[in-house]
Amino acid sequence: MSGGAPQGYDPYAFEPFAVTVDLAVFTVRGGRMHVLLIRRGQEPYEGSWALPGGFVLPRESAETAARRELAEETGLPEAVVAALHLEQLRTYSEPDRDPRMRVVSVAFTGLVPDLPEPAAGGGGDAAHARWVPVGEAAGLAFDHAVILADARERVGAKLEYTCLATAFCPPEFTLGELQAVYETVWDATVDRPNFRRKVLATPGFVEAVPGAARLTGGRGKPAALYRPGPATTLHPPLLRPSEGHPR
Amino acid sequence: MSGGAPQGYDPYAFEPFAVTVDLAVFTVRGGRMHVLLIRRGQEPYEGSWALPGGFVLPRESAETAARRELAEETGLPEAVVAALHLEQLRTYSEPDRDPRMRVVSVAFTGLVPDLPEPAAGGGGDAAHARWVPVGEAAGLAFDHAVILADARERVGAKLEYTCLATAFCPPEFTLGELQAVYETVWDATVDRPNFRRKVLATPGFVEAVPGAARLTGGRGKPAALYRPGPATTLHPPLLRPSEGHPR
DNA sequence: GTCCTTTATAGTCAAGTTGACTATTAAAGG
DNA sequence: CCTTTAATAGTCAACTTGACTATAAAGGAC
């Protein structure tokens, strides 16, 4: 606890640690889940892929540092970084997770819609950033593979009982696109009519775009467009198939 | 990210922070939820109640520090501390949360069964520790009121979709006791027959103690005894009433 | 244009789950 | 013995879910 120094100890006799943030930012592209990675330009792990992140500055909270580092390191547009759905995952504090020194890292999970050309275009360090399919993210620096796995699991679980899936979609989307998010994140197939029924029956999950707005992604009947609704949680939840809950 | 220093910056030019842990340890006593607090013996907030916790030592992870601090500060028996269900809540990193210096705190949630006389008996600092009904925990030091509120909400939510409630019960318990845990944590009433049906229908949630073991808490028909089963998650979940999910 | 393919959307139906109840059983206390 | 208390058994309708079938509206190939 802050200030909760052991009684009788000098509360100022603390060990100084470096505090960093790491971000697992996901998007769904072409039916596959991607994570935003940067190529490390210095030791240790020079040349390896790593999650974006960096040191928390003296007057910043971890949340503030996370957004700043993301903007600096990946060149994502300001608007995207500001609107990004960001959430604390957990803190990684194993003593030897960084070979140089004692570093405690607060990890975050971020969700963005598929971007035209995400990690490009930005200036400076952006050139080192890339969207990588999660299945191909091997050999990550530090304990970032663990963080990535934890983040994936958390996102999958959150889709079950929150309305978070819309964070992967553009401002207006079809139910087919929303279903694709679920199927991609869960790596499972979902029955389409049942999915529609569930989503539309959950008040505030999505709301229809009023104008007879429709959009065709190519072939097939045009789909109605929806926007994220005011609801944030799903009651009752939308449980993923398999995963050991025999029904 | 550990090591993910902004490209081009000196990775060693980090700001040293103090890193602490804070623990919100709960138990259920007499139909009320209690949290373990300590009375601060020094400034700041001298004399105030606070969550137990303290600095993470150079070679410790936050989890290790949490258990050590709990044992040191509260005098809970070693066996209890070792068996305690402990889980990261989140990390609090607002720059001014500690008036003395920059302190980043990793908060944990702990669950223990009702103990004969919890915070007493231990040596040293244990005298400063006490179980306090959560409703009466006012004027906590630092941002501990926020941490406590977050922890309560998390525990309530976890009861819905995990088998965690048994962590509040002794090794063998009746379904009535288990139901009381739910009712106390949720501050809601639960229909008894429906609760039994749900718990018994969830494979691995609880298992009957084989010997015709029965126990009477006093009046009434003796209840069968159960032990925690191997399951950890509840599929489908056991949703709390109210809370805006009209059924 | 006329098929054929593709995707969206509308239903149906049985099985499973839940919420609200009503018994019945087995103890303790007077 | 009768009342109180709590555990356990069972009922029933409403709701939800999983598995399907059917229809509608577009584009593409000929």
XYZ file of C-alpha atoms (C1' of nucleotides) in Angstrom:
554
model
C 0.000 0.000 0.000
C 1.143 3.375 -0.657
C 2.366 4.616 2.619
C 1.682 1.342 4.250
C 5.272 0.903 5.151
C 5.802 -1.890 7.607
C 5.362 -0.457 11.037
C 8.692 0.478 12.491
C 10.528 0.561 9.204
C 11.719 3.739 7.601
C 9.104 4.374 4.973
C 11.661 6.088 2.795
C 13.954 3.079 2.711
C 12.282 1.742 -0.390
C 13.947 0.110 -3.318
C 13.557 2.221 -6.464
C 12.119 0.315 -9.400
C 11.608 1.316 -12.985
C 7.934 1.332 -13.886
C 6.896 0.773 -17.467
C 3.746 0.111 -19.435
C 3.265 -2.548 -22.116
C 0.384 -2.573 -24.556
C -1.293 -5.482 -26.279
C -3.349 -3.672 -28.906
C -5.529 -5.900 -31.041
C -7.451 -5.529 -34.236
C -9.359 -7.885 -36.486
C -8.247 -7.945 -40.122
C -9.302 -10.389 -42.760
C -10.686 -12.891 -40.322
C -7.553 -12.995 -38.224
C -6.687 -11.343 -34.961
C -3.641 -9.103 -35.157
C -1.533 -7.514 -32.460
C 0.507 -4.340 -32.808
C 4.221 -5.016 -32.389
C 7.380 -2.977 -32.710
C 10.809 -4.122 -33.758
C 13.335 -3.430 -31.035
C 16.173 -1.167 -32.110
C 18.477 -1.763 -29.172
C 19.704 -4.314 -26.701
C 18.487 -6.360 -25.062
C 16.464 -8.339 -27.578
C 17.630 -6.042 -30.387
C 15.862 -6.988 -33.572
C 13.152 -8.934 -31.770
C 9.500 -8.046 -31.913
C 8.011 -6.617 -28.727
C 4.837 -5.071 -27.443
C 4.874 -1.286 -27.610
C 5.427 0.483 -24.315
C 7.911 2.425 -22.274
C 8.719 4.155 -19.050
C 6.122 5.978 -17.022
C 7.192 9.609 -16.596
C 7.341 11.317 -13.192
C 4.001 13.089 -13.432
C 2.057 10.487 -15.410
C -0.330 7.740 -14.451
C 0.198 4.408 -16.147
C -2.882 5.039 -18.299
C -1.506 8.340 -19.534
C 1.869 6.803 -20.232
C 0.252 4.001 -22.182
C -1.469 6.363 -24.598
C 1.610 8.536 -24.972
C 3.896 5.613 -25.695
C 1.471 4.165 -28.157
C 1.332 7.423 -30.092
C 5.102 7.874 -29.967
C 6.096 4.366 -30.858
C 3.579 3.289 -33.419
C 2.553 6.437 -35.222
C -1.111 5.585 -34.898
C -3.173 8.714 -35.620
C -3.849 10.893 -32.598
C -7.588 10.420 -32.960
C -7.205 6.659 -32.872
C -5.013 6.729 -29.805
C -7.388 9.087 -28.018
C -10.455 6.982 -28.820
C -8.735 3.650 -28.245
C -10.452 1.346 -25.821
C -7.723 0.811 -23.233
C -7.960 -1.329 -20.153
C -5.528 -2.517 -17.512
C -4.672 -6.161 -17.865
C -2.388 -6.804 -14.949
C 1.044 -5.925 -13.605
C 4.063 -8.085 -14.226
C 6.640 -7.886 -11.496
C 8.841 -10.980 -11.572
C 12.295 -9.855 -10.413
C 14.175 -11.062 -13.488
C 11.766 -10.233 -16.255
C 14.172 -7.593 -17.572
C 17.849 -8.603 -17.679
C 19.125 -5.065 -17.200
C 17.394 -4.027 -14.024
C 14.352 -4.303 -11.864
C 11.390 -3.300 -14.004
C 7.750 -3.543 -13.004
C 5.395 -3.300 -15.932
C 1.734 -2.399 -15.975
C 0.203 -4.145 -18.985
C -2.792 -2.853 -20.916
C -5.109 -4.305 -23.487
C -6.292 -2.119 -26.357
C -8.888 -2.683 -29.059
C -9.094 -0.822 -32.356
C -11.077 -1.284 -35.556
C -9.241 -2.439 -38.631
C -7.324 0.569 -39.907
C -6.580 1.344 -43.555
C -2.831 1.111 -43.064
C -2.245 1.125 -39.339
C 1.370 1.323 -38.449
C 2.534 3.126 -41.546
C 2.314 6.803 -42.360
C 3.330 8.000 -38.938
C 6.665 9.598 -38.426
C 9.782 8.543 -36.575
C 9.477 5.272 -34.772
C 6.320 4.313 -36.555
C 8.357 2.557 -39.190
C 9.211 -0.083 -36.608
C 5.563 -0.871 -35.842
C 3.495 -3.513 -37.599
C 0.275 -5.475 -37.217
C 1.164 -9.123 -36.824
C -1.295 -12.036 -36.809
C -1.276 -13.323 -33.257
C -0.445 -16.806 -34.463
C 2.761 -15.548 -36.006
C 3.959 -13.521 -33.042
C 6.804 -15.787 -31.968
C 10.029 -14.972 -30.194
C 8.799 -11.852 -28.468
C 11.150 -9.923 -26.189
C 11.063 -10.185 -22.388
C 7.904 -11.868 -21.053
C 5.789 -10.322 -23.752
C 4.604 -13.694 -25.024
C 3.001 -14.280 -21.624
C 1.445 -10.825 -21.605
C 0.101 -11.393 -25.104
C -1.417 -14.738 -24.147
C -3.004 -13.255 -21.031
C -4.383 -10.365 -23.067
C -5.902 -12.670 -25.685
C -7.608 -14.727 -23.048
C -8.941 -11.605 -21.340
C -10.342 -10.177 -24.562
C -12.013 -13.472 -25.399
C -13.603 -13.620 -21.971
C -14.739 -10.005 -22.085
C -16.613 -10.534 -25.323
C -18.787 -12.957 -23.417
C -20.177 -10.555 -20.883
C -19.526 -7.060 -22.236
C -20.411 -5.117 -25.366
C -16.730 -4.678 -26.130
C -16.853 -6.360 -29.528
C -18.047 -3.131 -31.111
C -14.666 -1.587 -30.279
C -13.228 -3.763 -33.059
C -15.759 -2.393 -35.547
C -15.895 0.884 -37.438
C -18.420 3.487 -36.201
C -21.160 1.869 -38.276
C -21.123 -1.836 -38.944
C -23.285 -4.758 -39.989
C -24.240 -7.630 -37.760
C -22.194 -9.833 -40.052
C -19.102 -7.803 -39.232
C -19.858 -7.971 -35.536
C -20.281 -11.716 -35.760
C -16.959 -11.974 -37.581
C -15.318 -10.257 -34.612
C -16.671 -12.887 -32.258
C -15.695 -15.727 -34.529
C -12.211 -14.378 -35.049
C -11.456 -13.611 -31.421
C -12.934 -16.872 -30.196
C -11.648 -18.878 -33.153
C -15.029 -20.559 -33.296
C -18.054 -20.494 -35.527
C -21.279 -18.900 -34.352
C -24.734 -19.650 -35.713
C -25.775 -16.551 -37.596
C -29.528 -16.414 -36.906
C -28.966 -17.160 -33.237
C -26.290 -14.516 -33.021
C -28.592 -11.880 -34.537
C -31.377 -12.832 -32.192
C -29.152 -12.522 -29.163
C -27.572 -9.224 -30.150
C -30.857 -7.603 -31.128
C -32.575 -8.900 -27.998
C -29.964 -7.312 -25.730
C -31.177 -3.771 -25.082
C -28.535 -1.163 -25.830
C -25.957 -3.467 -27.378
C -26.422 -2.026 -30.866
C -28.875 0.420 -32.358
C -29.967 0.569 -35.968
C -28.773 3.515 -38.011
C -32.040 5.332 -38.692
C -31.744 6.333 -42.361
C -32.588 3.300 -44.451
C -28.855 3.051 -44.491
C -27.539 -0.102 -45.976
C -24.205 -1.196 -47.195
C -22.999 -3.912 -49.360
C -19.628 -5.403 -48.771
C -19.741 -7.027 -52.164
C -21.986 -9.931 -52.986
C -25.187 -10.831 -51.260
C -28.153 -9.006 -49.856
C -27.265 -5.606 -48.388
C -27.095 -5.562 -44.618
C -28.583 -3.071 -42.214
C -26.121 -0.816 -40.435
C -25.813 -0.555 -36.673
C -23.994 1.630 -34.196
C -22.747 0.730 -30.714
C -25.505 1.255 -28.160
C -25.278 2.655 -24.638
C -25.048 -0.733 -22.905
C -21.674 -1.913 -21.666
C -22.461 -5.304 -20.184
C -24.314 -8.327 -21.508
C -26.884 -9.798 -19.168
C -27.212 -12.677 -19.657
C -23.850 -13.213 -21.312
C -23.130 -14.501 -24.795
C -21.083 -17.569 -24.000
C -18.534 -18.925 -26.420
C -19.064 -22.461 -27.596
C -16.891 -25.367 -26.477
C -14.548 -24.249 -23.704
C -15.809 -27.000 -21.516
C -19.349 -25.902 -20.870
C -21.344 -28.807 -22.184
C -24.822 -27.709 -22.893
C 7.170 -2.498 -21.580
C 10.147 -3.636 -19.858
C 12.969 -2.585 -22.009
C 10.733 -0.933 -24.480
C 12.362 2.395 -23.977
C 11.306 4.917 -26.536
C 13.575 4.491 -29.481
C 16.402 6.947 -29.270
C 16.036 7.621 -25.563
C 18.482 6.388 -23.004
C 16.739 3.352 -21.562
C 18.436 3.926 -18.263
C 17.085 7.442 -17.903
C 14.045 6.186 -16.055
C 12.393 7.780 -13.102
C 12.668 5.576 -10.019
C 9.348 4.921 -8.317
C 8.486 3.190 -5.109
C 6.426 0.067 -5.736
C 4.094 -1.201 -3.056
C 1.321 -3.724 -2.657
C -2.062 -3.171 -1.026
C -4.386 -5.964 0.032
C -8.150 -5.984 0.293
C -8.701 -9.210 2.225
C -12.320 -10.120 2.800
C -14.184 -12.533 4.982
C -17.831 -13.164 5.754
C -18.786 -13.029 9.439
C -22.230 -13.036 10.857
C -23.926 -12.148 7.614
C -21.690 -9.174 6.943
C -18.705 -8.739 4.712
C -15.585 -7.666 6.550
C -12.286 -6.327 5.311
C -8.963 -6.612 7.083
C -7.599 -3.188 8.030
C -4.626 -1.922 9.983
C -4.350 1.228 12.034
C -1.551 3.409 10.717
C 1.134 4.151 13.274
C 2.889 6.940 11.437
C 2.387 9.891 9.157
C 0.857 10.462 6.783
C -2.622 9.439 7.828
C -1.359 8.458 11.277
C -4.193 6.910 13.242
C -6.285 6.266 10.151
C -7.319 2.839 9.023
C -5.656 1.515 5.897
C -5.406 -1.619 3.831
C -2.448 -3.783 4.811
C 0.488 -3.661 2.447
C 3.985 -2.346 2.001
C 7.010 -2.021 -0.207
C 8.035 -4.699 -2.650
C 11.557 -5.845 -1.846
C 14.327 -5.975 -4.468
C 14.077 -9.690 -5.187
C 10.326 -10.151 -4.725
C 7.431 -10.271 -7.102
C 4.359 -8.310 -6.086
C 2.568 -11.563 -5.234
C 5.340 -12.628 -2.908
C 5.430 -9.221 -1.275
C 1.682 -9.322 -0.770
C 1.802 -12.544 1.226
C 4.810 -11.427 3.219
C 3.279 -8.103 4.137
C 0.033 -9.726 5.090
C 1.791 -12.092 7.446
C 3.960 -9.357 8.919
C 1.310 -6.736 9.358
C -1.720 -8.671 10.426
C -0.401 -11.671 12.295
C -2.680 -14.015 10.399
C -1.477 -17.599 10.893
C 1.127 -18.752 8.392
C -1.146 -21.514 7.156
C -3.907 -19.046 6.442
C -1.621 -16.688 4.555
C -0.175 -19.535 2.512
C -3.586 -20.925 1.586
C -5.194 -17.551 1.053
C -6.884 -17.052 -2.273
C -5.005 -14.044 -3.625
C -5.580 -12.331 -6.939
C -4.334 -9.174 -8.583
C -6.959 -6.486 -8.688
C -5.253 -3.676 -10.556
C -2.420 -1.186 -10.217
C -2.971 2.327 -8.927
C -0.532 4.825 -10.324
C -1.977 8.323 -10.056
C 0.971 10.660 -9.486
C -0.329 12.199 -6.257
C -1.882 9.233 -4.560
C 0.824 9.329 -1.887
C 1.684 12.804 -0.551
C 5.269 11.872 0.275
C 6.553 10.603 -3.034
C 5.739 8.808 -6.206
C 4.316 5.427 -5.249
C 2.820 2.896 -7.617
C 0.756 0.265 -5.866
C -0.252 -3.163 -7.078
C -3.527 -4.010 -5.357
C -4.670 -7.533 -4.534
C -7.909 -9.095 -3.449
C -7.858 -11.899 -0.887
C -10.586 -14.204 0.373
C -10.504 -16.131 3.638
C -13.053 -18.121 5.612
C -14.318 -16.679 8.842
C -11.538 -17.150 11.367
C -11.982 -17.793 15.081
C -10.216 -14.577 16.058
C -8.433 -13.339 12.996
C -6.263 -10.374 13.663
C -5.490 -11.177 17.242
C -2.992 -13.607 18.651
C -0.191 -12.735 16.260
C 2.826 -10.876 17.451
C 4.095 -7.405 16.818
C 2.072 -5.406 14.367
C -0.852 -7.764 14.537
C -2.314 -5.706 17.335
C -3.005 -2.981 14.807
C -5.026 -5.238 12.525
C -8.777 -5.735 12.700
C -11.696 -7.094 10.697
C -14.010 -4.204 9.935
C -17.459 -4.480 8.337
C -17.076 -2.962 4.890
C -19.912 -0.565 5.552
C -18.038 0.913 8.475
C -14.703 1.349 6.725
C -14.757 5.124 6.401
C -11.899 7.589 6.252
C -9.329 5.192 4.885
C -5.819 6.439 4.161
C -4.586 7.324 0.664
C -6.858 6.092 -2.108
C -7.687 2.947 -0.194
C -11.407 3.668 -0.251
C -11.284 3.455 -4.031
C -9.263 0.253 -3.936
C -11.712 -1.234 -1.454
C -14.690 -0.317 -3.608
C -13.041 -1.764 -6.704
C -12.198 -4.942 -4.820
C -15.770 -5.384 -3.568
C -17.154 -4.973 -7.033
C -14.646 -7.460 -8.405
C -15.445 -10.074 -5.780
C -19.167 -9.688 -6.377
C -18.687 -10.120 -10.104
C -16.405 -13.124 -9.688
C -18.972 -14.986 -7.635
C -21.175 -14.900 -10.714
C -18.934 -16.839 -13.027
C -16.392 -18.611 -10.829
C -16.495 -21.093 -7.974
C -14.716 -18.598 -5.751
C -17.429 -18.468 -3.097
C -16.051 -21.609 -1.489
C -12.917 -19.640 -0.584
C -15.058 -17.862 2.015
C -16.139 -21.172 3.538
C -14.345 -23.579 5.858
C -12.981 -26.790 4.295
C -16.369 -28.463 4.737
C -19.549 -26.458 4.569
C -23.283 -26.707 4.040
C -25.126 -25.331 1.079
C -26.791 -22.935 3.467
C -23.422 -21.496 4.387
C -22.467 -21.197 0.754
C -25.714 -19.436 0.013
C -25.084 -17.046 2.891
C -21.781 -16.107 1.235
C -23.569 -15.165 -1.961
C -26.248 -13.251 -0.122
C -23.741 -11.376 1.989
C -21.362 -10.445 -0.805
C -24.167 -9.463 -3.157
C -26.289 -7.937 -0.423
C -29.269 -9.666 -1.976
C -31.510 -12.572 -1.139
C -31.304 -15.787 -3.121
C -34.065 -18.372 -3.417
C -32.859 -21.379 -1.509
C -34.235 -24.259 -3.587
C -33.129 -22.607 -6.805
C -29.680 -21.974 -5.377
C -29.274 -25.625 -4.396
C -30.429 -26.783 -7.788
C -27.959 -24.551 -9.569
C -24.981 -25.422 -7.378
C -25.635 -29.143 -7.468
C -26.252 -29.079 -11.217
C -22.875 -27.463 -11.881
C -20.380 -30.317 -12.192
C -17.383 -29.895 -9.949
C -18.580 -26.855 -8.028
C -19.032 -28.802 -4.784
C -18.820 -32.461 -3.906
C -20.628 -34.189 -1.084
C -18.545 -35.357 1.843
C -18.926 -39.122 1.547
C -19.444 -40.226 5.141
C -23.072 -39.574 6.011
C -21.514 -36.494 7.484
C -23.984 -33.967 8.658
C -23.774 -30.978 10.825
C -26.214 -28.885 12.671
C -25.610 -25.248 13.200
C -28.245 -25.247 15.862
C -31.914 -25.567 15.091
C -33.424 -27.181 12.059
C -32.811 -30.269 9.995
C -29.133 -31.171 9.763
C -27.523 -30.217 6.471
C -25.301 -32.328 4.263
C -21.664 -31.306 4.141
C -19.843 -30.411 0.953
C -16.298 -29.705 -0.090
C -15.054 -27.454 -2.916
C -14.930 -29.399 -6.160
C -12.355 -29.262 -8.948
C -14.247 -26.760 -11.094
C -13.111 -23.159 -11.117
C -15.575 -21.506 -13.464
C -19.357 -21.530 -13.620
C -20.823 -22.208 -17.035
C -23.439 -20.901 -17.344
C -22.940 -18.295 -14.635
C -24.954 -17.721 -11.506
C -26.124 -14.158 -12.046
C -26.945 -11.909 -9.155
C -30.463 -10.544 -9.037
C -31.335 -6.930 -9.793
C -28.334 -5.087 -11.148
C -30.288 -4.135 -14.197
C -30.765 -7.448 -15.913
C -34.527 -7.689 -16.174
C -35.563 -11.183 -16.813
C -32.366 -11.307 -69.331
C -32.027 -16.215 -66.444
C -29.676 -19.178 -63.399
C -26.506 -19.619 -59.582
C -24.038 -18.116 -55.714
C -23.719 -15.353 -51.730
C -25.207 -13.062 -47.698
C -29.014 -11.083 -44.848
C -33.025 -11.825 -42.430
C -37.333 -14.342 -40.703
C -39.040 -18.231 -38.499
C -39.750 -22.848 -36.037
C -39.138 -26.270 -32.484
C -37.411 -28.930 -28.892
C -34.311 -28.902 -24.987
C -32.400 -26.636 -21.236
C -32.490 -22.989 -17.501
C -34.564 -19.868 -14.457
C -37.802 -17.626 -11.165
C -41.531 -18.283 -8.187
C -43.670 -21.321 -5.551
C -45.473 -25.402 -2.633
C -44.541 -29.581 -0.051
C -42.125 -32.618 3.109
C -38.508 -33.974 6.414
C -35.711 -33.716 10.519
C -33.892 -31.618 14.059
C -34.275 -28.199 18.716
C -37.018 -25.946 22.346
C -40.379 -25.338 25.116
C -46.295 -33.226 21.595
C -46.490 -29.192 19.284
C -44.135 -25.221 17.395
C -40.216 -23.293 15.191
C -36.408 -23.573 12.199
C -33.874 -24.995 8.490
C -32.863 -28.582 4.741
C -34.428 -30.847 0.898
C -37.799 -32.373 -2.830
C -40.640 -31.175 -6.387
C -43.790 -28.406 -9.712
C -44.756 -25.195 -13.451
C -44.665 -21.537 -16.527
C -41.606 -18.164 -18.745
C -37.555 -17.487 -20.984
C -33.232 -18.698 -23.494
C -30.597 -21.504 -26.386
C -29.002 -24.631 -30.127
C -30.101 -26.576 -34.349
C -32.396 -25.940 -38.275
C -35.365 -24.421 -42.459
C -37.046 -20.800 -45.410
C -37.169 -16.543 -47.825
C -35.193 -12.103 -49.696
C -32.002 -9.330 -52.226
C -27.919 -8.458 -54.231
C -23.778 -9.696 -57.951
C -21.736 -12.597 -61.548
C -21.692 -15.839 -65.420
C -23.525 -17.016 -69.367
